[in-house]
Amino acid sequence: MQNLFSLEGRVAVVTGGSRGIGAMIAKGFLTYGAKRVYITARKAAACDAAAEDLSQYGECVSLPGDISTMEGIEGLASRIREREDKLDILVNNAGAAWGAAFDEFPESGWDKTVDLNMKTPFFLTQALIAPLRAAAQDRVAKVINICSIDGQSVTRDETYPYGASKAGLLHMTKRMALRLAADNIAVSAIAPGAFASDMNKVARDHADAVAKAIPAGRIGSEEDMAGAAIYLASRAGDYVMGGAVTVDGGVSFAR
């Protein structure tokens, strides 16, 4: 059992890996022995800079691109397939949020949020199923969907499609897990609470104020997020199929 959490020799893809939660996960994977981690983000310069920084922990490769469209999804998948015959871990982390008053909420904000939060994880997994199945011949391959506590309980913020899409992703995780278990692929989810990121600027810029509403008394750290992802990605998480690990310091129960 001494190697339960080792990721030695494994190849991973982390979408939205240039910052925030994605970068925390990529760093954790590399620190725990991943052979190679690919990160993707829409902004090429930021993605390249993040990969260069993360490379101090292991081999990190930047593959920038917009995966909010089917063309972008296939473009990323084809680049991965050109480089790797096997993919051990896929982390569907890239996401979007949009807030607006009910009477003014725009269709563009709805479509952007739902497409990236729900459509992209499904179709990117579909596009990468061949290398995932190839890796699963040796050991359990992993798909980890990054959801949110806003998909588990209701926030007062007027971010209608965000919570709905994350709830949908939690449900889709269960359905995908049932199908892909037969291929020796474990699909699971993480539901984060408050972590400092460009998406959660309130937690990033006002951590002390946000912490007052969290039973743990603080916002999440990179170790908190990396630890949950390493658990699910490693041998330790092989029997977690369809489940979600909530990493929020207890705030979802205190709402």
Short mmCIF file of C-alpha atoms in Angstrom, two decimals:
data_model
loop_
_atom_site.label_atom_id
_atom_site.label_comp_id
_atom_site.label_asym_id
_atom_site.label_seq_id
_atom_site.Cartn_x
_atom_site.Cartn_y
_atom_site.Cartn_z
CA MET A 1 0.00 0.00 0.00
CA GLN A 2 2.98 2.33 0.12
CA ASN A 3 2.46 3.38 -3.52
CA LEU A 4 -1.29 3.95 -3.35
CA PHE A 5 -0.99 7.60 -4.32
CA SER A 6 1.87 7.33 -6.79
CA LEU A 7 1.31 8.56 -10.34
CA GLU A 8 4.64 7.30 -11.61
CA GLY A 9 4.65 6.68 -15.35
CA ARG A 10 1.21 8.13 -15.98
CA VAL A 11 0.27 10.61 -18.69
CA ALA A 12 -2.39 13.20 -17.91
CA VAL A 13 -4.33 15.97 -19.62
CA VAL A 14 -5.69 18.86 -17.54
CA THR A 15 -7.94 21.30 -19.38
CA GLY A 16 -7.90 24.83 -18.09
CA GLY A 17 -4.56 23.93 -16.57
CA SER A 18 -2.83 27.29 -16.86
CA ARG A 19 -4.25 28.78 -13.67
CA GLY A 20 -6.42 28.26 -10.61
CA ILE A 21 -7.69 24.79 -9.84
CA GLY A 22 -6.29 23.32 -13.06
CA ALA A 23 -2.76 24.49 -12.27
CA MET A 24 -3.09 23.16 -8.71
CA ILE A 25 -4.01 19.73 -10.07
CA ALA A 26 -1.27 19.72 -12.72
CA LYS A 27 1.34 20.62 -10.09
CA GLY A 28 0.07 17.84 -7.82
CA PHE A 29 0.23 15.25 -10.58
CA LEU A 30 3.79 16.19 -11.50
CA THR A 31 4.89 16.24 -7.88
CA TYR A 32 3.52 12.74 -7.40
CA GLY A 33 5.44 11.31 -10.31
CA ALA A 34 3.36 11.76 -13.45
CA LYS A 35 5.45 11.04 -16.53
CA ARG A 36 3.95 13.94 -18.47
CA VAL A 37 1.10 16.41 -17.99
CA TYR A 38 -0.49 18.31 -20.87
CA ILE A 39 -2.29 21.54 -20.04
CA THR A 40 -4.56 23.51 -22.27
CA ALA A 41 -6.03 26.99 -22.10
CA ARG A 42 -7.53 29.45 -24.52
CA LYS A 43 -4.78 32.07 -24.09
CA ALA A 44 -1.59 30.69 -25.65
CA ALA A 45 0.86 32.98 -23.86
CA ALA A 46 -0.59 32.18 -20.44
CA CYS A 47 -0.67 28.46 -21.21
CA ASP A 48 2.95 28.46 -22.37
CA ALA A 49 4.09 30.42 -19.32
CA ALA A 50 2.23 28.10 -16.95
CA ALA A 51 3.74 25.01 -18.57
CA GLU A 52 7.22 26.51 -18.27
CA ASP A 53 6.65 27.22 -14.58
CA LEU A 54 5.14 23.78 -13.87
CA SER A 55 8.06 22.07 -15.63
CA GLN A 56 10.15 22.57 -12.51
CA TYR A 57 8.09 19.70 -11.03
CA GLY A 58 8.16 17.42 -14.08
CA GLU A 59 7.43 17.43 -17.80
CA CYS A 60 4.57 19.78 -18.58
CA VAL A 61 3.48 20.47 -22.17
CA SER A 62 1.38 23.43 -23.30
CA LEU A 63 -1.33 22.78 -25.90
CA PRO A 64 -3.32 26.02 -26.08
CA GLY A 65 -6.66 26.18 -27.82
CA ASP A 66 -10.34 26.98 -27.50
CA ILE A 67 -12.18 23.80 -26.52
CA SER A 68 -15.57 25.46 -26.23
CA THR A 69 -16.29 24.35 -29.81
CA MET A 70 -16.35 20.94 -31.45
CA GLU A 71 -13.53 22.04 -33.76
CA GLY A 72 -11.41 23.01 -30.78
CA ILE A 73 -12.19 19.77 -28.97
CA GLU A 74 -11.15 17.67 -31.94
CA GLY A 75 -8.09 19.84 -32.49
CA LEU A 76 -6.86 19.21 -28.96
CA ALA A 77 -7.71 15.52 -29.08
CA SER A 78 -5.87 15.04 -32.37
CA ARG A 79 -2.75 16.70 -30.96
CA ILE A 80 -2.88 14.43 -27.92
CA ARG A 81 -3.40 11.34 -30.07
CA GLU A 82 -0.43 12.31 -32.26
CA ARG A 83 1.79 12.42 -29.18
CA GLU A 84 0.43 9.62 -27.00
CA ASP A 85 -0.83 6.11 -27.67
CA LYS A 86 -2.11 5.90 -24.10
CA LEU A 87 -3.74 8.46 -21.82
CA ASP A 88 -4.02 7.51 -18.16
CA ILE A 89 -5.82 10.56 -16.78
CA LEU A 90 -8.14 13.18 -18.25
CA VAL A 91 -9.19 16.06 -16.01
CA ASN A 92 -12.09 18.03 -17.45
CA ASN A 93 -11.49 21.26 -15.57
CA ALA A 94 -12.01 24.06 -18.10
CA GLY A 95 -15.18 25.94 -17.25
CA ALA A 96 -17.01 29.23 -17.42
CA ALA A 97 -19.33 31.26 -15.23
CA TRP A 98 -21.67 34.12 -16.02
CA GLY A 99 -23.68 36.25 -13.65
CA ALA A 100 -26.55 38.58 -14.53
CA ALA A 101 -29.94 39.56 -13.17
CA PHE A 102 -32.79 37.23 -14.09
CA ASP A 103 -34.58 39.80 -16.26
CA GLU A 104 -31.40 40.61 -18.17
CA PHE A 105 -29.63 37.26 -18.46
CA PRO A 106 -28.31 36.92 -22.04
CA GLU A 107 -28.46 33.87 -24.25
CA SER A 108 -24.78 34.29 -25.07
CA GLY A 109 -23.86 33.93 -21.40
CA TRP A 110 -26.09 30.88 -21.07
CA ASP A 111 -24.63 29.15 -24.12
CA LYS A 112 -21.01 29.90 -23.24
CA THR A 113 -21.43 28.51 -19.73
CA VAL A 114 -23.42 25.40 -20.55
CA ASP A 115 -21.34 24.46 -23.59
CA LEU A 116 -17.99 24.64 -21.81
CA ASN A 117 -19.20 23.17 -18.51
CA MET A 118 -21.24 20.26 -19.88
CA LYS A 119 -20.76 19.76 -23.60
CA THR A 120 -16.97 19.97 -23.65
CA PRO A 121 -16.30 17.34 -20.93
CA PHE A 122 -18.52 14.81 -22.70
CA PHE A 123 -17.19 15.30 -26.22
CA LEU A 124 -13.55 15.66 -25.19
CA THR A 125 -13.79 12.37 -23.31
CA GLN A 126 -15.41 10.84 -26.38
CA ALA A 127 -12.62 12.19 -28.61
CA LEU A 128 -9.93 10.77 -26.32
CA ILE A 129 -11.57 7.43 -25.61
CA ALA A 130 -9.10 5.44 -27.73
CA PRO A 131 -5.97 6.41 -25.76
CA LEU A 132 -7.93 6.11 -22.50
CA ARG A 133 -8.98 2.57 -23.43
CA ALA A 134 -5.42 1.76 -24.43
CA ALA A 135 -4.14 2.88 -21.01
CA ALA A 136 -6.92 0.89 -19.35
CA GLN A 137 -5.38 -2.32 -20.68
CA ASP A 138 -2.64 -1.91 -18.05
CA ARG A 139 -4.49 -0.28 -15.14
CA VAL A 140 -7.64 1.69 -14.42
CA ALA A 141 -7.71 4.85 -16.54
CA LYS A 142 -9.32 7.94 -15.03
CA VAL A 143 -11.65 10.72 -16.11
CA ILE A 144 -12.13 13.38 -13.44
CA ASN A 145 -14.79 16.05 -14.00
CA ILE A 146 -14.39 19.27 -12.03
CA CYS A 147 -17.86 20.27 -10.91
CA SER A 148 -18.84 22.67 -8.10
CA ILE A 149 -20.71 22.80 -4.83
CA ASP A 150 -23.05 25.15 -6.72
CA GLY A 151 -24.24 22.02 -8.52
CA GLN A 152 -24.97 20.35 -5.18
CA SER A 153 -26.64 23.21 -3.34
CA VAL A 154 -28.06 26.56 -4.36
CA THR A 155 -26.16 29.82 -4.14
CA ARG A 156 -27.85 33.21 -3.90
CA ASP A 157 -25.72 34.49 -6.76
CA GLU A 158 -27.58 34.94 -10.04
CA THR A 159 -25.39 32.54 -12.01
CA TYR A 160 -28.26 30.46 -13.37
CA PRO A 161 -26.55 28.33 -16.03
CA TYR A 162 -23.43 27.80 -13.89
CA GLY A 163 -25.14 25.91 -11.08
CA ALA A 164 -27.42 24.11 -13.50
CA SER A 165 -24.54 23.01 -15.74
CA LYS A 166 -22.48 21.81 -12.79
CA ALA A 167 -25.45 19.83 -11.48
CA GLY A 168 -25.78 18.35 -14.95
CA LEU A 169 -22.10 17.48 -14.99
CA LEU A 170 -22.44 15.68 -11.67
CA HIS A 171 -25.27 13.61 -13.10
CA MET A 172 -23.40 13.01 -16.36
CA THR A 173 -20.41 11.81 -14.35
CA LYS A 174 -22.58 9.03 -12.93
CA ARG A 175 -23.93 8.04 -16.33
CA MET A 176 -20.51 8.07 -17.98
CA ALA A 177 -19.12 6.03 -15.09
CA LEU A 178 -21.70 3.29 -15.63
CA ARG A 179 -20.78 3.01 -19.30
CA LEU A 180 -17.02 3.31 -19.05
CA ALA A 181 -16.54 1.02 -16.06
CA ALA A 182 -16.80 -1.85 -18.54
CA ASP A 183 -13.74 -0.41 -20.31
CA ASN A 184 -11.76 -0.25 -17.04
CA ILE A 185 -12.12 3.54 -16.97
CA ALA A 186 -13.22 5.15 -13.71
CA VAL A 187 -15.15 8.40 -14.10
CA SER A 188 -15.45 10.55 -10.99
CA ALA A 189 -15.84 14.20 -9.98
CA ILE A 190 -14.56 16.85 -7.63
CA ALA A 191 -16.94 19.52 -6.32
CA PRO A 192 -14.82 22.44 -5.13
CA GLY A 193 -15.92 25.26 -2.90
CA ALA A 194 -14.01 28.53 -2.54
CA PHE A 195 -10.56 28.46 -4.11
CA ALA A 196 -8.56 31.45 -5.28
CA SER A 197 -8.82 31.72 -9.05
CA ASP A 198 -9.66 34.12 -11.85
CA MET A 199 -13.11 32.55 -11.95
CA ASN A 200 -13.61 33.04 -8.21
CA LYS A 201 -12.18 36.51 -7.82
CA VAL A 202 -14.06 37.05 -4.56
CA ALA A 203 -12.23 34.16 -2.90
CA ARG A 204 -8.97 35.28 -4.49
CA ASP A 205 -9.21 38.95 -3.52
CA HIS A 206 -11.24 38.76 -0.29
CA ALA A 207 -10.19 35.45 1.26
CA ASP A 208 -10.61 36.59 4.85
CA ALA A 209 -14.16 37.81 4.27
CA VAL A 210 -15.15 34.64 2.40
CA ALA A 211 -13.61 32.48 5.13
CA LYS A 212 -16.11 33.79 7.68
CA ALA A 213 -18.87 31.78 5.98
CA ILE A 214 -16.80 28.57 5.78
CA PRO A 215 -16.85 26.16 8.76
CA ALA A 216 -13.16 25.33 8.19
CA GLY A 217 -12.38 29.02 8.65
CA ARG A 218 -10.43 29.44 5.41
CA ILE A 219 -10.65 29.10 1.65
CA GLY A 220 -9.14 26.07 -0.07
CA SER A 221 -5.41 25.74 -0.71
CA GLU A 222 -3.54 24.16 -3.60
CA GLU A 223 -2.74 21.17 -1.37
CA ASP A 224 -6.46 20.63 -0.72
CA MET A 225 -7.27 20.50 -4.42
CA ALA A 226 -4.17 18.57 -5.46
CA GLY A 227 -4.78 16.00 -2.73
CA ALA A 228 -8.31 15.24 -3.91
CA ALA A 229 -7.21 14.95 -7.53
CA ILE A 230 -4.20 12.74 -6.71
CA TYR A 231 -6.48 10.45 -4.70
CA LEU A 232 -8.91 9.98 -7.57
CA ALA A 233 -6.19 9.71 -10.23
CA SER A 234 -4.06 7.16 -8.38
CA ARG A 235 -4.58 3.53 -7.37
CA ALA A 236 -6.20 4.85 -4.19
CA GLY A 237 -9.21 6.03 -6.22
CA ASP A 238 -9.68 3.02 -8.50
CA TYR A 239 -12.96 2.00 -6.84
CA VAL A 240 -14.55 5.47 -7.02
CA MET A 241 -16.87 5.34 -10.01
CA GLY A 242 -19.49 8.03 -10.47
CA GLY A 243 -18.88 9.59 -7.08
CA ALA A 244 -17.99 13.18 -6.29
CA VAL A 245 -15.47 14.32 -3.70
CA THR A 246 -16.67 17.58 -2.16
CA VAL A 247 -13.74 19.83 -1.23
CA ASP A 248 -15.24 22.94 0.35
CA GLY A 249 -14.39 23.15 4.04
CA GLY A 250 -18.02 22.32 4.89
CA VAL A 251 -19.57 25.43 3.36
CA SER A 252 -22.18 23.57 1.30
CA PHE A 253 -23.74 22.26 4.53
CA ALA A 254 -23.72 25.72 6.10
CA ARG A 255 -25.59 27.58 3.38
#
